[in-house]
């Protein structure tokens, strides 16, 4: 991927059979290595799904308007952390192109698209929803943890204009009940609107959790992924 904004090779959890792949996108300001270490610390293992590889890309370093223009590893730019503002389409679309290239490279190694799951935490989950519902409906699934879409998201517009009866990857969402940075109501509203537009989705509230990952949440997530992509 010469010229790619994504730094590779990506850090990952390997597996014995590698019959499927998870792309796990970190939250704003983090890195692939950072979220990988976070997950390993919570689960005390790096073999989270024995038959699947888990890939942790790192978002490019870019000026982030929400932080006053400071450089940060973010998947896209935004002017405020609120569902009421407009999406920054230029950076979202460019990042989608880059991630799709990475996913297509994975397919070229022999992993079918229908055995690939894309998701992430916070901003990473929002980026994953753009990938799954605007670009790659053939994915096995999408997950979004402590995430939301803007009220006028291009994801909703794309789904409204999609052919009737079109199948979309199922969505798995979790949100901490005590999240004050991204209130759970934002995530639930995203879930409800996507369901209205034909996406099969689950929304789980993680009791007493803040804007964070938890061990229980991750174990349930990886169990769900294993049902979507069972061992060969």
CSV table of C-alpha atoms in Angstrom, one decimal:
chain,number,residue,atom,x,y,z
A,1,UNK,CA,0.0,0.0,0.0
A,2,UNK,CA,2.5,2.6,-1.1
A,3,UNK,CA,1.4,6.1,-0.1
A,4,UNK,CA,-1.2,4.8,2.4
A,5,UNK,CA,-2.1,7.0,5.3
A,6,UNK,CA,-2.3,3.9,7.5
A,7,UNK,CA,1.0,2.7,9.0
A,8,UNK,CA,1.6,-1.0,8.5
A,9,UNK,CA,2.3,-3.8,9.0
A,10,UNK,CA,-0.5,-3.6,11.6
A,11,UNK,CA,-0.1,-4.9,15.1
A,12,UNK,CA,-2.4,-7.9,15.7
A,13,UNK,CA,-3.5,-10.9,17.7
A,14,UNK,CA,-2.6,-14.0,15.7
A,15,UNK,CA,-4.5,-17.3,15.6
A,16,UNK,CA,-3.7,-20.9,14.7
A,17,UNK,CA,-6.0,-21.3,11.7
A,18,UNK,CA,-6.5,-17.6,10.7
A,19,UNK,CA,-9.8,-18.5,8.9
A,20,UNK,CA,-11.2,-15.0,9.5
A,21,UNK,CA,-10.2,-11.5,10.4
A,22,UNK,CA,-11.4,-8.7,12.7
A,23,UNK,CA,-10.4,-5.1,12.1
A,24,UNK,CA,-10.5,-3.4,15.5
A,25,UNK,CA,-10.3,0.4,15.2
A,26,UNK,CA,-9.1,2.4,18.2
A,27,UNK,CA,-10.7,5.6,19.6
A,28,UNK,CA,-9.5,9.1,19.0
A,29,UNK,CA,-6.0,9.9,20.2
A,30,UNK,CA,-5.1,6.2,20.7
A,31,UNK,CA,-3.2,3.7,18.5
A,32,UNK,CA,-3.5,0.2,17.3
A,33,UNK,CA,-0.9,-0.9,19.8
A,34,UNK,CA,-2.7,1.0,22.5
A,35,UNK,CA,-6.0,-0.6,22.1
A,36,UNK,CA,-4.4,-4.0,21.6
A,37,UNK,CA,-2.6,-3.6,25.0
A,38,UNK,CA,-5.8,-2.4,26.6
A,39,UNK,CA,-7.7,-5.5,25.5
A,40,UNK,CA,-4.9,-7.9,26.4
A,41,UNK,CA,-4.8,-6.4,29.9
A,42,UNK,CA,-8.5,-6.8,30.4
A,43,UNK,CA,-8.7,-10.4,29.1
A,44,UNK,CA,-5.3,-11.6,30.2
A,45,UNK,CA,-4.7,-13.3,26.8
A,46,UNK,CA,-4.0,-12.5,23.2
A,47,UNK,CA,-5.9,-15.5,21.9
A,48,UNK,CA,-9.3,-13.9,21.9
A,49,UNK,CA,-10.8,-15.9,19.0
A,50,UNK,CA,-8.7,-19.0,18.3
A,51,UNK,CA,-9.6,-19.2,14.6
A,52,UNK,CA,-9.4,-15.5,13.7
A,53,UNK,CA,-6.7,-12.9,13.4
A,54,UNK,CA,-7.5,-9.5,15.1
A,55,UNK,CA,-5.9,-6.6,13.3
A,56,UNK,CA,-5.3,-3.2,15.0
A,57,UNK,CA,-4.6,-0.4,12.5
A,58,UNK,CA,-3.4,3.0,13.7
A,59,UNK,CA,-5.2,6.1,12.4
A,60,UNK,CA,-3.0,8.8,10.7
A,61,UNK,CA,-1.7,11.8,12.6
A,62,UNK,CA,-3.7,14.8,11.6
A,63,UNK,CA,-4.8,18.2,12.9
A,64,UNK,CA,-7.9,17.6,15.0
A,65,UNK,CA,-10.4,20.5,15.1
A,66,UNK,CA,-12.1,19.3,18.2
A,67,UNK,CA,-8.7,19.7,20.1
A,68,UNK,CA,-8.1,23.2,18.6
A,69,UNK,CA,-6.1,21.9,15.7
A,70,UNK,CA,-3.6,19.8,17.7
A,71,UNK,CA,-2.2,16.7,16.0
A,72,UNK,CA,-3.9,13.5,17.0
A,73,UNK,CA,-4.3,10.0,15.7
A,74,UNK,CA,-7.9,10.2,14.5
A,75,UNK,CA,-9.9,8.4,11.8
A,76,UNK,CA,-11.6,11.7,10.7
A,77,UNK,CA,-11.9,15.3,11.8
A,78,UNK,CA,-14.9,16.8,13.7
A,79,UNK,CA,-15.6,20.3,15.0
A,80,UNK,CA,-17.4,19.1,18.2
A,81,UNK,CA,-18.3,15.9,20.0
A,82,UNK,CA,-22.0,16.1,19.4
A,83,UNK,CA,-24.5,14.3,17.1
A,84,UNK,CA,-26.0,17.7,16.1
A,85,UNK,CA,-22.9,18.9,14.1
A,86,UNK,CA,-22.2,18.1,10.5
A,87,UNK,CA,-19.9,15.3,9.6
A,88,UNK,CA,-16.5,16.1,8.1
A,89,UNK,CA,-17.1,14.2,4.8
A,90,UNK,CA,-13.7,14.8,3.2
A,91,UNK,CA,-11.7,13.0,6.0
A,92,UNK,CA,-14.3,10.3,6.5
A,93,UNK,CA,-14.4,9.4,2.9
A,94,UNK,CA,-10.6,9.5,2.4
A,95,UNK,CA,-10.2,7.3,5.5
A,96,UNK,CA,-12.8,4.9,4.2
A,97,UNK,CA,-10.9,4.5,1.0
A,98,UNK,CA,-7.7,3.7,3.0
A,99,UNK,CA,-9.4,1.1,5.2
A,100,UNK,CA,-11.1,-0.5,2.3
A,101,UNK,CA,-7.7,-1.0,0.7
A,102,UNK,CA,-6.5,-2.7,3.8
A,103,UNK,CA,-9.6,-5.0,3.9
A,104,UNK,CA,-9.1,-5.8,0.2
A,105,UNK,CA,-5.5,-6.7,0.8
A,106,UNK,CA,-6.8,-9.1,3.5
A,107,UNK,CA,-9.2,-10.6,1.0
A,108,UNK,CA,-6.3,-11.0,-1.4
A,109,UNK,CA,-4.5,-13.3,1.1
A,110,UNK,CA,-7.5,-15.7,1.0
A,111,UNK,CA,-9.8,-14.5,3.7
A,112,UNK,CA,-13.3,-14.0,2.2
A,113,UNK,CA,-15.1,-10.7,2.8
A,114,UNK,CA,-17.9,-12.6,4.5
A,115,UNK,CA,-15.4,-13.8,7.1
A,116,UNK,CA,-14.2,-10.3,8.0
A,117,UNK,CA,-15.7,-8.2,10.8
A,118,UNK,CA,-15.0,-4.5,11.2
A,119,UNK,CA,-15.6,-2.5,14.4
A,120,UNK,CA,-14.1,-0.3,17.0
A,121,UNK,CA,-14.3,1.8,20.1
A,122,UNK,CA,-15.7,5.3,20.2
A,123,UNK,CA,-14.6,7.1,17.0
A,124,UNK,CA,-13.4,3.7,15.7
A,125,UNK,CA,-16.9,2.3,16.0
A,126,UNK,CA,-18.3,5.3,14.0
A,127,UNK,CA,-15.8,4.8,11.3
A,128,UNK,CA,-16.6,1.1,11.2
A,129,UNK,CA,-20.3,1.9,10.6
A,130,UNK,CA,-19.4,4.0,7.6
A,131,UNK,CA,-17.4,1.1,6.2
A,132,UNK,CA,-20.1,-1.5,6.8
A,133,UNK,CA,-23.2,0.4,5.7
A,134,UNK,CA,-21.9,2.7,3.0
A,135,UNK,CA,-19.1,0.6,1.3
A,136,UNK,CA,-18.8,-3.1,2.2
A,137,UNK,CA,-22.3,-4.6,2.9
A,138,UNK,CA,-20.7,-8.1,2.3
A,139,UNK,CA,-18.9,-8.0,5.7
A,140,UNK,CA,-19.8,-10.7,8.2
A,141,UNK,CA,-20.6,-8.0,10.9
A,142,UNK,CA,-19.9,-4.6,12.3
A,143,UNK,CA,-19.5,-3.6,16.0
A,144,UNK,CA,-19.5,-0.2,17.7
A,145,UNK,CA,-18.5,0.2,21.3
A,146,UNK,CA,-19.4,3.5,23.0
A,147,UNK,CA,-20.0,5.0,19.6
A,148,UNK,CA,-22.6,7.1,17.8
A,149,UNK,CA,-23.4,8.6,14.4
A,150,UNK,CA,-24.2,12.2,13.7
A,151,UNK,CA,-27.9,13.1,13.3
A,152,UNK,CA,-27.4,13.9,9.6
A,153,UNK,CA,-24.9,11.1,9.0
A,154,UNK,CA,-24.2,10.1,5.4
A,155,UNK,CA,-24.7,6.5,6.7
A,156,UNK,CA,-28.4,7.1,7.2
A,157,UNK,CA,-28.7,8.8,3.8
A,158,UNK,CA,-27.0,5.9,2.0
A,159,UNK,CA,-29.3,3.4,3.7
A,160,UNK,CA,-32.4,5.4,2.8
A,161,UNK,CA,-31.4,5.3,-0.9
A,162,UNK,CA,-30.4,1.6,-1.0
A,163,UNK,CA,-32.3,-1.0,-2.9
A,164,UNK,CA,-35.3,-2.4,-1.0
A,165,UNK,CA,-34.5,-5.9,0.3
A,166,UNK,CA,-30.7,-5.3,0.3
A,167,UNK,CA,-29.0,-7.2,3.1
A,168,UNK,CA,-26.6,-5.4,5.5
A,169,UNK,CA,-24.1,-6.8,8.0
A,170,UNK,CA,-25.6,-7.2,11.5
A,171,UNK,CA,-24.5,-4.6,14.1
A,172,UNK,CA,-23.4,-5.2,17.7
A,173,UNK,CA,-23.3,-2.2,19.9
A,174,UNK,CA,-22.4,-1.8,23.6
A,175,UNK,CA,-22.4,1.4,25.7
A,176,UNK,CA,-21.5,2.2,29.3
A,177,UNK,CA,-24.4,3.3,31.4
A,178,UNK,CA,-22.3,6.0,33.1
A,179,UNK,CA,-20.6,7.3,30.0
A,180,UNK,CA,-20.6,11.1,30.3
A,181,UNK,CA,-18.3,11.8,27.3
A,182,UNK,CA,-20.5,9.9,24.8
A,183,UNK,CA,-23.9,9.5,26.5
A,184,UNK,CA,-25.6,6.1,26.0
A,185,UNK,CA,-28.6,7.9,24.6
A,186,UNK,CA,-26.5,8.9,21.5
A,187,UNK,CA,-25.6,5.3,20.9
A,188,UNK,CA,-29.2,4.1,21.4
A,189,UNK,CA,-30.5,6.7,19.0
A,190,UNK,CA,-28.0,5.5,16.4
A,191,UNK,CA,-29.1,1.9,17.0
A,192,UNK,CA,-32.8,2.7,16.7
A,193,UNK,CA,-32.3,4.7,13.5
A,194,UNK,CA,-30.2,2.0,11.8
A,195,UNK,CA,-32.8,-0.6,12.7
A,196,UNK,CA,-35.5,1.6,11.1
A,197,UNK,CA,-33.5,1.6,8.0
A,198,UNK,CA,-33.2,-2.2,7.8
A,199,UNK,CA,-30.0,-3.0,9.8
A,200,UNK,CA,-30.3,-5.9,12.2
A,201,UNK,CA,-28.8,-4.6,15.4
A,202,UNK,CA,-28.2,-5.3,19.1
A,203,UNK,CA,-27.7,-2.7,21.8
A,204,UNK,CA,-26.3,-3.7,25.1
A,205,UNK,CA,-25.9,-1.4,28.1
A,206,UNK,CA,-22.8,-2.1,30.2
A,207,UNK,CA,-23.8,-1.4,33.8
A,208,UNK,CA,-21.6,1.1,35.8
A,209,UNK,CA,-19.2,1.5,32.9
A,210,UNK,CA,-17.8,4.9,31.8
A,211,UNK,CA,-16.3,5.7,28.4
A,212,UNK,CA,-14.2,2.6,28.5
A,213,UNK,CA,-13.8,-1.0,27.5
A,214,UNK,CA,-14.6,-3.8,30.0
A,215,UNK,CA,-13.6,-7.4,30.2
A,216,UNK,CA,-17.2,-8.7,30.2
A,217,UNK,CA,-18.2,-6.5,27.3
A,218,UNK,CA,-15.2,-7.8,25.2
A,219,UNK,CA,-15.9,-11.4,26.0
A,220,UNK,CA,-19.5,-11.0,24.9
A,221,UNK,CA,-18.3,-9.2,21.8
A,222,UNK,CA,-15.9,-11.9,20.8
A,223,UNK,CA,-18.5,-14.6,21.4
A,224,UNK,CA,-20.8,-12.7,19.0
A,225,UNK,CA,-18.1,-12.5,16.4
A,226,UNK,CA,-17.5,-16.2,16.7
A,227,UNK,CA,-21.2,-16.8,15.9
A,228,UNK,CA,-20.9,-14.6,12.8
A,229,UNK,CA,-17.6,-16.3,11.7
A,230,UNK,CA,-17.6,-19.8,13.1
A,231,UNK,CA,-14.6,-22.1,12.9
A,232,UNK,CA,-14.2,-23.7,9.5
